[in-house]
Amino acid sequence: MLKEWALEAIQPHVNLSAEEIEGLFELPPSSTMGDMAFPCYMLAKEYRKSPQAIAETIVNLIDMKGVKAQAAGPYVNLFFDRDYYALKILDELQLSKFGQSNIGQGKKVIIDMSSPNIAKPFGIGHLRSTMIGAALYKMYQTAGYEPISVNHLGDWGTQFGKQITAYKRWGDDEALKENPIQESLRLYVRFHEEAENDASLDPEARNWFRLLEAGDEEALRLWRYFVEVSMQEFNRMYERLDVSFDYVLGESFYNDKMSQVVQELDDKGLLEESEGAKVVRLEELGMPPCLIMKSDGTTIYPTRDLATAFYRHDVLKAEQILYVVGGEQKLHFQQVFAVLDKMGAAWVKDCTHVHFGLMKFEGKKMSTRRGKIVYLEEVLDEAVARALQVIEDKNPELEDKYQVAKDVGIGAIIFGDLKNNRVNEVDFSLEDALNFDGETGPYLQYTYTRTQSILANSLLLDEESKTNLTDIQEGIYAEALGDSGWNLLKLLTRFNEQLTRGIQNNEPSVLARFVLDVAQAFNHFYGHERILSEEEHLRTARVTLTRLTGEALQRTMNILGLRTPNRM
Ligand code: ARG
């Protein structure tokens, strides 16, 4: 909105397209320097004048209702009349509803997310993938795309031969049902320990995997059993995080779809022998060869991803594919995309590896082999327990306090992740994430409850009164909002722009920073203006801004996966 109006002021006086002008606008660092700034460097050449002189000239030409222009060095600073424009903005925000944009136009976007491995722990990488993927899903949805989430489970591979072998020898059904991942892990570790001295184990495992690939009933039965018990554990995690998937299609789903890919690679002359294995060479691109088939004839991870990509494009009709997977798999995706490109799949340009950095919990890494394992569920439990403790201290009478503690504890973890640029490494501290005064989920939730309690109180006050916005004359807004309210109001107009930028970069942190800014600006406003003023006109304007802020907070927090309790 502000940009549109600024454009209206500037465009008649410069020889640039609307897009060029919009791209040049800058937000002045403080409202005292104006609401929008237009730099004149770019025009210096054409007009053969200094940017300062151009700024002066433009300022003298601008003549638009409610807009004051001022030259400041090479900048034209625009000031919008607050009485006139605040009403326009409030009106438009009320009509527009946050995030009803349609830049996506129903475009199908597959989001490959979470994708843990059966019989292995749900790692921190999987947690990050789940949270970032879920946020991207809602961001795309809000912008009018049709996102499709796919959980690409690691449910196939030679490790299942080892798993079956170990289970047959040392398995314990009780333990497996009770604690599937821990028990699978124990078997896995035991297998590797014993295999050092027992030479029969490795061939036995290879044989079981061969049987599995050949469809042997006993092998399949055991495999299904492992998948089932692991899924039960993963599903518990998803439930707590409030995440679901449109499709759960594990690697095994592509078993019968790979020979076609291998055949096509061969037909196109792309396959080469290398020490008995089959590869696609990528030297000219500066990459090691992509392994397609091992010497024993089994296909592997990259081959599955090739088949998967074709399925998503050809059958699911994806127009874009996002792979939300840790940065350690960069080379893998570069190779897969390069092979697709060589096969002539022009649509590979719409495939993106949305990679992210490592996350540690209080300095501890996740590791499958060594002792220092952080179990994620324990982290979630701990976050909820600490949130409950805070509630017990501050507001023990709260209704629903167990539910609120869950919302706050889980929200703290989600937001503690999403507020970081995804590519950065995160050293997660529960204490920081749960700090009600920090840049945290609980801080946002608390701010939201503040908007809601103000609204509830205003309803009590206004039961009798019928003032609504349109009855308010223009003249009161500058006074009603003050600097803090005006800044908040301007910020709210930026929701769509931030959403779009977040989507362009596949970066939920853009919205996370935005919602923090909104919360801070609101708390500032709350500290400076008496929202429930005795003067009805002032109160109506301020309460309207509060209501819109509450909507913006709720909308954005929900997109990021945070719940918004009404009280806490
Ligand atoms: N299961 C894999 C892992 O845990 C992640 C799979 C990611 N998705 C994909 N299409 N490769 O490392």
Coordinates of C-alpha atoms and ligand atoms in Angstrom, one line a residue:
M1 CA 0.0 0.0 0.0
L2 CA 2.6 2.5 1.0
K3 CA 4.7 1.7 -2.0
E4 CA 1.7 2.1 -4.3
W5 CA 1.1 5.6 -2.9
A6 CA 4.7 6.5 -3.1
L7 CA 4.8 5.3 -6.7
E8 CA 1.8 7.6 -7.4
A9 CA 3.8 10.5 -6.0
I10 CA 7.1 9.8 -7.8
Q11 CA 6.2 8.2 -11.2
P12 CA 4.9 11.3 -13.0
H13 CA 8.2 13.0 -12.5
V14 CA 10.8 10.5 -13.5
N15 CA 11.5 8.5 -16.6
L16 CA 11.4 5.0 -15.0
S17 CA 8.9 2.1 -15.1
A18 CA 6.8 1.3 -12.1
E19 CA 8.8 -1.8 -11.4
E20 CA 12.1 0.1 -11.5
I21 CA 10.8 2.7 -9.1
E22 CA 9.4 0.1 -6.7
G23 CA 12.7 -1.7 -6.7
L24 CA 14.5 1.5 -5.7
F25 CA 12.3 2.5 -2.8
E26 CA 13.9 2.2 0.6
L27 CA 12.4 2.3 4.1
P28 CA 14.0 5.1 6.0
P29 CA 15.6 3.9 9.2
S30 CA 13.2 6.0 11.3
S31 CA 9.8 7.6 10.7
T32 CA 11.3 11.1 11.4
M33 CA 13.1 10.7 8.1
G34 CA 9.9 9.9 6.2
D35 CA 7.8 6.9 5.5
M36 CA 9.4 6.0 2.1
A37 CA 12.6 7.1 0.5
F38 CA 13.5 7.3 -3.2
P39 CA 17.2 7.5 -4.0
C40 CA 18.2 9.5 -7.1
Y41 CA 21.6 8.0 -8.0
M42 CA 20.3 6.1 -10.9
L43 CA 19.0 9.2 -12.6
A44 CA 22.2 11.2 -12.4
K45 CA 23.6 9.9 -15.7
E46 CA 20.4 10.5 -17.8
Y47 CA 19.7 14.0 -16.4
R48 CA 23.4 15.0 -16.2
K49 CA 22.8 16.5 -12.8
S50 CA 23.9 15.5 -9.3
P51 CA 21.5 13.2 -7.4
Q52 CA 21.1 16.0 -4.9
A53 CA 19.9 18.4 -7.6
I54 CA 17.5 15.8 -9.0
A55 CA 16.1 15.1 -5.6
E56 CA 15.4 18.9 -5.2
T57 CA 13.7 19.0 -8.6
I58 CA 11.4 16.1 -7.9
V59 CA 10.5 17.4 -4.5
N60 CA 9.3 20.7 -6.1
L61 CA 7.2 18.8 -8.6
I62 CA 5.4 16.5 -6.3
D63 CA 1.8 17.5 -5.6
M64 CA -0.3 14.8 -4.1
K65 CA -3.0 15.0 -1.5
G66 CA -1.6 14.1 1.9
V67 CA 2.0 13.6 0.8
K68 CA 4.8 15.8 1.8
A69 CA 8.2 15.5 0.1
Q70 CA 11.5 16.6 1.4
A71 CA 15.0 16.4 -0.2
A72 CA 17.7 14.9 2.0
G73 CA 20.9 14.7 0.1
P74 CA 20.4 12.3 -2.8
Y75 CA 17.0 11.1 -1.4
V76 CA 13.5 12.2 -1.9
N77 CA 11.8 11.5 1.5
L78 CA 8.1 11.1 1.4
F79 CA 5.9 11.7 4.5
F80 CA 2.3 10.5 4.4
D81 CA -0.2 12.5 6.3
R82 CA -1.2 10.3 9.2
D83 CA -4.7 11.5 9.6
Y84 CA -5.5 10.9 6.0
Y85 CA -3.6 7.7 5.3
A86 CA -4.1 5.8 8.6
L87 CA -7.8 5.5 7.9
K88 CA -7.1 4.3 4.3
I89 CA -4.6 1.7 5.6
L90 CA -6.9 0.4 8.4
D91 CA -9.8 0.2 5.9
E92 CA -7.7 -1.8 3.5
L93 CA -6.3 -4.1 6.0
Q94 CA -9.7 -4.9 7.3
L95 CA -10.9 -5.8 3.9
S96 CA -7.8 -7.6 2.6
K97 CA -7.3 -10.1 5.4
F98 CA -3.7 -11.0 5.9
G99 CA -2.2 -13.3 3.4
Q100 CA -5.0 -13.7 0.9
S101 CA -2.6 -13.4 -2.0
N102 CA -2.7 -15.5 -5.1
I103 CA 0.8 -15.3 -6.5
G104 CA 0.9 -19.1 -6.5
Q105 CA -2.2 -19.5 -8.8
G106 CA -2.7 -23.1 -7.8
K107 CA 0.8 -24.1 -8.8
K108 CA 1.6 -27.6 -7.5
V109 CA 4.7 -27.6 -5.2
I110 CA 5.9 -30.9 -3.8
I111 CA 7.7 -30.5 -0.5
D112 CA 9.9 -33.4 0.4
M113 CA 10.1 -33.2 4.2
S114 CA 10.9 -35.0 7.4
S115 CA 11.9 -38.3 5.7
P116 CA 13.4 -40.2 8.6
N117 CA 14.9 -43.7 8.3
I118 CA 13.1 -46.8 9.5
A119 CA 14.8 -48.5 12.5
K120 CA 17.0 -45.5 13.1
P121 CA 16.4 -42.6 15.4
F122 CA 14.4 -39.6 14.3
G123 CA 17.4 -37.2 14.1
I124 CA 17.7 -33.5 14.6
G125 CA 18.1 -33.1 10.9
H126 CA 14.7 -34.8 10.5
L127 CA 13.2 -32.5 13.1
R128 CA 14.5 -29.4 11.3
S129 CA 13.3 -30.7 8.0
T130 CA 9.8 -31.4 9.5
M131 CA 9.5 -27.9 11.1
I132 CA 11.0 -26.0 8.1
G133 CA 9.0 -28.1 5.7
A134 CA 5.7 -27.6 7.6
A135 CA 6.3 -23.8 7.7
L136 CA 7.0 -23.7 3.9
Y137 CA 3.9 -25.7 3.3
K138 CA 1.7 -23.1 5.0
M139 CA 3.6 -20.3 3.4
Y140 CA 3.0 -21.6 -0.1
Q141 CA -0.6 -22.4 0.8
T142 CA -1.3 -18.9 2.1
A143 CA 0.1 -17.5 -1.1
G144 CA -2.3 -19.5 -3.3
Y145 CA -0.1 -22.4 -4.3
E146 CA -1.1 -26.0 -4.0
P147 CA 1.6 -27.5 -1.8
I148 CA 1.9 -31.3 -1.5
S149 CA 3.9 -32.7 1.4
V150 CA 5.7 -36.0 1.0
N151 CA 7.4 -37.9 3.7
H152 CA 10.1 -39.8 1.8
L153 CA 10.8 -42.5 4.4
G154 CA 14.1 -44.3 4.3
D155 CA 12.5 -47.7 4.3
W156 CA 14.7 -49.7 2.0
G157 CA 18.4 -50.6 1.7
T158 CA 21.0 -53.2 2.8
Q159 CA 20.7 -52.1 6.4
F160 CA 17.4 -54.1 6.6
G161 CA 19.4 -57.3 5.9
K162 CA 21.5 -56.5 8.9
Q163 CA 18.4 -55.6 10.9
I164 CA 16.7 -59.0 10.1
T165 CA 19.9 -60.9 10.8
A166 CA 20.4 -59.3 14.2
Y167 CA 16.7 -59.6 15.1
K168 CA 16.8 -63.3 14.3
R169 CA 19.8 -63.8 16.5
W170 CA 19.3 -61.5 19.4
G171 CA 15.8 -59.9 18.9
D172 CA 13.4 -59.2 21.8
D173 CA 9.8 -58.6 20.7
E174 CA 8.7 -57.1 24.0
A175 CA 11.5 -54.6 23.8
L176 CA 10.9 -53.9 20.2
K177 CA 7.3 -53.0 20.8
E178 CA 8.0 -51.0 23.9
N179 CA 10.9 -49.0 22.5
P180 CA 11.2 -49.7 18.8
I181 CA 14.0 -47.3 17.9
Q182 CA 16.1 -48.0 21.0
E183 CA 15.8 -51.7 20.4
S184 CA 16.6 -51.4 16.7
L185 CA 19.6 -49.4 17.6
R186 CA 20.7 -52.0 20.1
L187 CA 20.5 -54.7 17.4
Y188 CA 22.3 -52.5 14.9
V189 CA 25.2 -51.7 17.3
R190 CA 25.3 -55.4 18.3
F191 CA 25.5 -56.5 14.7
H192 CA 28.5 -54.3 14.0
E193 CA 30.2 -55.4 17.2
E194 CA 29.8 -59.0 16.6
A195 CA 30.5 -58.8 12.9
E196 CA 34.1 -57.8 13.7
N197 CA 34.7 -61.3 15.0
D198 CA 32.0 -63.3 13.3
A199 CA 32.6 -63.5 9.5
S200 CA 29.3 -65.2 8.9
L201 CA 27.2 -62.2 9.8
D202 CA 27.9 -60.0 6.8
P203 CA 27.1 -62.6 4.2
E204 CA 23.9 -63.6 6.1
A205 CA 22.8 -60.0 6.1
R206 CA 23.5 -59.6 2.4
N207 CA 21.5 -62.8 1.8
W208 CA 18.5 -61.4 3.8
F209 CA 18.5 -58.2 1.8
R210 CA 18.7 -60.2 -1.4
L211 CA 15.7 -62.2 -0.2
L212 CA 13.9 -59.0 0.7
E213 CA 14.4 -57.6 -2.8
A214 CA 13.3 -60.9 -4.3
G215 CA 10.0 -60.6 -2.4
D216 CA 10.6 -63.5 0.1
E217 CA 7.7 -63.7 2.4
E218 CA 9.5 -64.1 5.7
A219 CA 11.9 -61.2 4.8
L220 CA 9.0 -59.0 3.8
R221 CA 7.0 -59.9 6.9
L222 CA 9.9 -58.8 9.2
W223 CA 10.6 -55.7 7.2
R224 CA 6.9 -54.7 7.4
Y225 CA 7.1 -55.2 11.1
F226 CA 10.1 -52.9 11.5
V227 CA 8.4 -50.3 9.4
E228 CA 5.3 -50.4 11.5
V229 CA 6.9 -50.1 14.9
S230 CA 9.1 -47.3 13.7
M231 CA 6.2 -45.5 12.2
Q232 CA 4.3 -45.7 15.5
E233 CA 7.2 -43.8 17.1
F234 CA 7.5 -41.2 14.3
N235 CA 3.8 -40.6 14.3
R236 CA 3.9 -39.8 18.0
M237 CA 6.5 -37.1 17.1
Y238 CA 4.3 -35.8 14.3
E239 CA 1.3 -35.6 16.5
R240 CA 3.1 -33.5 19.0
L241 CA 4.4 -31.2 16.4
D242 CA 1.0 -31.1 14.8
V243 CA 2.3 -32.0 11.4
S244 CA 0.8 -34.3 8.8
F245 CA 1.6 -35.4 5.3
D246 CA -0.3 -35.6 2.0
Y247 CA 1.7 -38.6 1.1
V248 CA 4.0 -41.0 2.9
L249 CA 5.9 -42.7 0.1
G250 CA 9.0 -44.4 1.3
E251 CA 12.0 -45.3 -0.9
S252 CA 10.5 -48.8 -1.2
F253 CA 7.6 -47.3 -3.2
Y254 CA 10.0 -46.9 -6.1
N255 CA 11.2 -50.4 -6.2
D256 CA 9.4 -51.2 -9.4
K257 CA 10.0 -47.8 -10.9
M258 CA 13.8 -47.9 -11.0
S259 CA 14.5 -50.4 -13.8
Q260 CA 12.9 -47.9 -16.2
V261 CA 15.2 -45.2 -15.1
V262 CA 18.2 -47.4 -15.5
Q263 CA 17.0 -48.5 -18.9
E264 CA 16.5 -44.9 -20.0
L265 CA 20.0 -43.9 -18.8
D266 CA 21.4 -46.8 -20.8
D267 CA 19.4 -46.0 -23.9
K268 CA 20.7 -42.4 -23.7
G269 CA 24.2 -43.7 -23.5
L270 CA 24.8 -42.2 -20.1
L271 CA 25.7 -45.3 -18.1
E272 CA 29.3 -46.3 -17.8
E273 CA 31.0 -49.3 -16.1
S274 CA 33.3 -48.5 -13.2
E275 CA 34.8 -51.3 -11.2
G276 CA 31.8 -53.5 -11.9
A277 CA 29.3 -50.7 -10.8
K278 CA 27.3 -48.5 -13.2
V279 CA 27.7 -44.8 -12.9
V280 CA 26.9 -41.6 -14.8
R281 CA 30.1 -39.5 -15.2
L282 CA 29.9 -35.9 -14.2
E283 CA 33.5 -34.9 -14.5
E284 CA 32.8 -32.1 -16.9
L285 CA 30.7 -30.5 -14.2
G286 CA 33.4 -30.9 -11.6
M287 CA 31.6 -33.6 -9.7
P288 CA 32.4 -37.2 -8.8
P289 CA 30.4 -39.8 -10.8
C290 CA 26.8 -40.5 -9.7
L291 CA 26.5 -44.2 -8.6
I292 CA 23.5 -45.8 -10.2
M293 CA 23.9 -49.5 -9.6
K294 CA 26.3 -51.3 -7.3
S295 CA 28.4 -54.3 -8.6
D296 CA 25.9 -56.7 -7.0
G297 CA 23.1 -55.3 -9.1
T298 CA 21.4 -53.4 -6.2
T299 CA 20.2 -49.9 -6.8
I300 CA 20.9 -47.1 -4.3
Y301 CA 19.9 -43.8 -2.9
P302 CA 20.6 -41.6 -6.0
T303 CA 18.8 -44.1 -8.3
R304 CA 15.7 -43.9 -6.0
D305 CA 15.8 -40.1 -6.1
L306 CA 15.8 -40.2 -9.9
A307 CA 12.8 -42.5 -10.0
T308 CA 11.1 -40.4 -7.3
A309 CA 11.7 -37.1 -9.3
F310 CA 10.1 -38.6 -12.4
Y311 CA 7.1 -39.9 -10.4
R312 CA 6.6 -36.5 -8.9
H313 CA 6.8 -34.7 -12.1
D314 CA 5.0 -37.2 -14.4
V315 CA 2.4 -38.7 -12.1
L316 CA 1.8 -36.2 -9.3
K317 CA 2.2 -33.3 -11.8
A318 CA 4.5 -31.3 -9.6
E319 CA 5.5 -27.9 -11.1
Q320 CA 8.1 -27.4 -8.5
I321 CA 9.9 -29.7 -6.1
L322 CA 11.5 -28.7 -2.9
Y323 CA 13.8 -31.1 -1.0
V324 CA 14.0 -30.0 2.6
V325 CA 17.1 -31.9 3.5
G326 CA 20.3 -31.1 5.5
G327 CA 23.3 -29.4 3.9
E328 CA 25.4 -32.5 4.2
Q329 CA 23.5 -33.9 1.2
K330 CA 24.4 -31.0 -1.1
L331 CA 26.5 -33.1 -3.4
H332 CA 23.9 -35.8 -3.6
F333 CA 21.3 -33.4 -4.9
Q334 CA 23.7 -31.7 -7.2
Q335 CA 24.5 -35.0 -8.7
V336 CA 20.8 -36.1 -9.0
F337 CA 19.8 -32.8 -10.6
A338 CA 22.8 -33.0 -13.0
V339 CA 21.8 -36.5 -14.1
L340 CA 18.2 -35.4 -14.6
D341 CA 19.4 -32.6 -16.7
K342 CA 21.5 -34.9 -18.8
M343 CA 18.4 -37.1 -19.3
G344 CA 16.7 -34.1 -20.9
A345 CA 14.4 -33.4 -18.0
A346 CA 14.2 -29.6 -18.5
W347 CA 11.9 -29.3 -15.5
V348 CA 14.9 -30.0 -13.2
K349 CA 15.3 -26.2 -13.1
D350 CA 12.3 -26.2 -10.8
C351 CA 13.8 -28.6 -8.3
T352 CA 15.5 -27.0 -5.3
H353 CA 17.5 -28.5 -2.5
V354 CA 16.3 -26.4 0.4
H355 CA 19.2 -27.2 2.6
F356 CA 19.8 -26.3 6.3
G357 CA 22.6 -26.3 8.8
L358 CA 23.3 -28.6 11.7
M359 CA 21.5 -28.2 15.0
K360 CA 22.9 -29.1 18.4
F361 CA 21.1 -29.2 21.6
E362 CA 23.0 -27.5 24.4
G363 CA 26.2 -28.2 22.6
K364 CA 25.4 -31.9 22.2
K365 CA 25.3 -33.6 18.8
M366 CA 23.0 -36.3 17.7
S367 CA 24.9 -39.5 17.0
T368 CA 23.7 -42.9 16.3
R369 CA 26.8 -44.8 17.0
R370 CA 28.3 -43.1 20.0
G371 CA 26.9 -42.6 23.5
K372 CA 26.0 -39.0 23.5
I373 CA 22.5 -39.3 22.1
V374 CA 19.9 -36.7 22.6
Y375 CA 16.5 -38.2 22.4
L376 CA 14.2 -35.6 20.8
E377 CA 11.1 -36.7 22.7
E378 CA 12.9 -36.0 25.9
V379 CA 13.7 -32.5 24.6
L380 CA 10.0 -31.9 23.9
D381 CA 9.0 -33.3 27.3
E382 CA 11.5 -31.0 29.0
A383 CA 10.3 -27.9 27.1
V384 CA 6.7 -28.7 28.1
A385 CA 7.6 -29.3 31.7
R386 CA 9.5 -26.0 31.9
A387 CA 6.6 -24.1 30.3
L388 CA 4.2 -25.7 32.9
Q389 CA 6.5 -24.6 35.7
V390 CA 6.4 -21.0 34.5
I391 CA 2.6 -21.1 34.3
E392 CA 2.4 -22.7 37.8
D393 CA 4.6 -19.8 39.1
K394 CA 2.8 -17.0 37.4
N395 CA -0.7 -18.0 36.7
P396 CA -1.6 -21.2 38.6
E397 CA -5.3 -20.7 38.2
L398 CA -5.1 -20.8 34.4
E399 CA -7.8 -23.0 32.8
D400 CA -6.4 -25.5 30.4
K401 CA -2.9 -25.1 31.8
Y402 CA -1.7 -28.4 30.5
Q403 CA -2.7 -27.7 27.0
V404 CA -1.2 -24.2 27.2
A405 CA 2.0 -25.7 28.5
K406 CA 2.2 -28.0 25.5
D407 CA 1.5 -25.1 23.1
V408 CA 4.1 -23.0 24.7
G409 CA 6.8 -25.7 25.1
I410 CA 6.5 -27.1 21.6
G411 CA 6.1 -23.6 20.1
A412 CA 9.3 -22.5 21.9
I413 CA 11.2 -25.3 20.1
I414 CA 9.7 -24.6 16.7
F415 CA 10.3 -20.9 16.9
G416 CA 13.7 -21.4 18.3
D417 CA 14.6 -23.2 15.1
L418 CA 12.6 -21.1 12.5
K419 CA 13.9 -17.7 13.6
N420 CA 17.4 -18.7 12.3
N421 CA 18.4 -18.4 8.7
R422 CA 18.0 -22.0 7.7
V423 CA 21.5 -22.5 6.4
N424 CA 23.0 -21.4 9.7
E425 CA 24.1 -23.9 12.4
V426 CA 22.0 -23.6 15.5
D427 CA 23.1 -24.3 19.0
F428 CA 19.8 -24.7 20.6
S429 CA 19.3 -23.7 24.2
L430 CA 16.0 -24.6 25.9
E431 CA 16.5 -21.8 28.4
D432 CA 16.8 -19.2 25.7
A433 CA 14.0 -20.6 23.7
L434 CA 11.6 -20.4 26.7
N435 CA 12.6 -16.9 27.8
F436 CA 9.3 -15.0 27.8
D437 CA 11.2 -11.7 27.2
G438 CA 13.5 -12.9 24.4
E439 CA 13.0 -13.3 20.7
T440 CA 11.0 -16.4 21.4
G441 CA 7.8 -18.3 20.7
P442 CA 6.5 -17.7 24.3
Y443 CA 7.2 -14.0 23.8
L444 CA 5.0 -14.0 20.7
Q445 CA 2.3 -16.0 22.4
Y446 CA 2.3 -13.8 25.4
T447 CA 2.0 -10.7 23.1
Y448 CA -0.9 -12.3 21.3
T449 CA -2.7 -13.0 24.6
R450 CA -2.2 -9.3 25.5
T451 CA -4.0 -8.2 22.3
Q452 CA -6.8 -10.6 23.1
S453 CA -7.4 -9.5 26.6
I454 CA -7.4 -5.9 25.5
L455 CA -10.1 -6.8 22.9
A456 CA -12.1 -8.6 25.5
N457 CA -12.0 -5.6 27.8
S458 CA -12.9 -3.2 25.1
L459 CA -16.0 -5.3 24.3
L460 CA -17.1 -4.9 27.9
L461 CA -16.6 -1.1 27.6
D462 CA -18.2 -0.8 24.2
E463 CA -21.2 -2.9 24.7
E464 CA -23.3 0.2 24.6
S465 CA -21.4 2.2 22.1
K466 CA -21.8 2.0 18.4
T467 CA -18.7 3.8 17.1
N468 CA -17.1 2.2 14.2
L469 CA -14.2 3.3 12.1
T470 CA -16.1 5.0 9.3
D471 CA -17.8 7.2 11.9
I472 CA -14.5 8.5 13.0
Q473 CA -13.4 11.7 11.3
E474 CA -10.1 11.8 9.7
G475 CA -8.7 14.3 12.0
I476 CA -8.0 12.0 15.0
Y477 CA -5.6 9.4 13.8
A478 CA -2.3 11.2 14.2
E479 CA -3.3 11.7 17.8
A480 CA -4.9 8.3 18.4
L481 CA -1.9 6.3 17.1
G482 CA 1.1 8.4 17.9
D483 CA 4.4 7.5 16.5
S484 CA 4.4 4.0 17.9
G485 CA 0.9 3.2 16.5
W486 CA 1.8 4.7 13.1
N487 CA 5.0 2.6 12.9
L488 CA 3.0 -0.5 13.9
L489 CA 0.4 0.2 11.3
K490 CA 3.0 0.6 8.5
L491 CA 4.6 -2.6 9.6
L492 CA 1.3 -4.5 9.2
T493 CA 1.0 -3.5 5.6
R494 CA 4.2 -5.4 4.9
F495 CA 2.8 -8.9 5.5
N496 CA 2.4 -9.9 1.9
E497 CA 5.7 -8.6 0.8
Q498 CA 7.4 -10.6 3.6
L499 CA 5.5 -13.7 2.7
T500 CA 6.5 -13.4 -0.9
R501 CA 10.2 -12.8 0.0
G502 CA 10.0 -15.8 2.4
I503 CA 8.7 -18.0 -0.5
Q504 CA 11.2 -16.7 -3.0
N505 CA 14.1 -17.7 -0.7
N506 CA 12.3 -20.7 0.9
E507 CA 13.1 -19.1 4.2
P508 CA 10.6 -19.2 7.1
S509 CA 12.9 -17.0 9.1
V510 CA 11.7 -14.0 7.0
L511 CA 8.3 -14.4 8.5
A512 CA 9.7 -15.2 11.9
R513 CA 11.6 -11.9 12.0
F514 CA 8.6 -10.1 10.7
V515 CA 6.3 -11.5 13.4
L516 CA 8.9 -10.6 16.1
D517 CA 9.0 -7.0 14.7
V518 CA 5.2 -6.8 14.8
A519 CA 5.1 -8.1 18.4
Q520 CA 7.8 -5.6 19.4
A521 CA 6.1 -2.7 17.7
F522 CA 2.8 -3.7 19.4
N523 CA 4.4 -3.8 22.8
H524 CA 5.8 -0.4 22.1
F525 CA 2.4 1.0 21.1
Y526 CA 0.9 -0.6 24.3
G527 CA 3.6 1.1 26.4
H528 CA 3.0 4.5 24.8
E529 CA -0.7 4.9 24.2
R530 CA -3.6 4.2 26.5
I531 CA -5.5 1.8 24.3
L532 CA -8.7 1.7 26.3
S533 CA -8.9 5.5 26.5
E534 CA -12.0 7.1 27.9
E535 CA -12.4 9.0 24.7
E536 CA -14.4 6.8 22.5
H537 CA -12.9 7.9 19.2
L538 CA -9.4 7.4 20.3
R539 CA -10.3 4.1 21.8
T540 CA -12.0 2.8 18.6
A541 CA -9.0 3.7 16.5
R542 CA -6.5 2.1 18.9
V543 CA -8.7 -1.0 19.5
T544 CA -9.0 -1.5 15.7
L545 CA -5.2 -1.4 15.4
T546 CA -5.0 -3.9 18.3
R547 CA -7.4 -6.3 16.6
L548 CA -5.6 -6.2 13.3
T549 CA -2.3 -6.8 15.1
G550 CA -3.8 -9.8 16.8
E551 CA -4.9 -11.1 13.5
A552 CA -1.5 -10.6 11.9
L553 CA 0.2 -12.2 14.9
Q554 CA -2.1 -15.2 14.9
R555 CA -2.0 -15.7 11.1
T556 CA 1.8 -15.5 11.0
M557 CA 2.4 -17.7 14.1
N558 CA 0.0 -20.3 12.7
I559 CA 1.9 -20.4 9.4
L560 CA 5.1 -21.0 11.4
G561 CA 3.4 -23.8 13.3
L562 CA 2.9 -22.0 16.6
R563 CA -0.4 -22.2 18.4
T564 CA -2.0 -19.1 19.8
P565 CA -3.7 -19.6 23.2
N566 CA -6.1 -16.8 24.3
R567 CA -4.6 -16.8 27.7
M568 CA -1.5 -17.9 29.4
Ligands
ARG1 N1 16.1 -40.5 4.6 C1 17.1 -39.5 4.2 C2 18.0 -39.3 5.4 O1 17.6 -39.4 6.5 C3 16.5 -38.2 3.7 C4 15.7 -38.3 2.5 C5 15.5 -37.0 1.9 N2 14.7 -37.0 0.7 C6 15.2 -37.4 -0.5 N3 14.3 -37.4 -1.5 N4 16.4 -37.9 -0.7 O2 19.2 -38.9 5.2

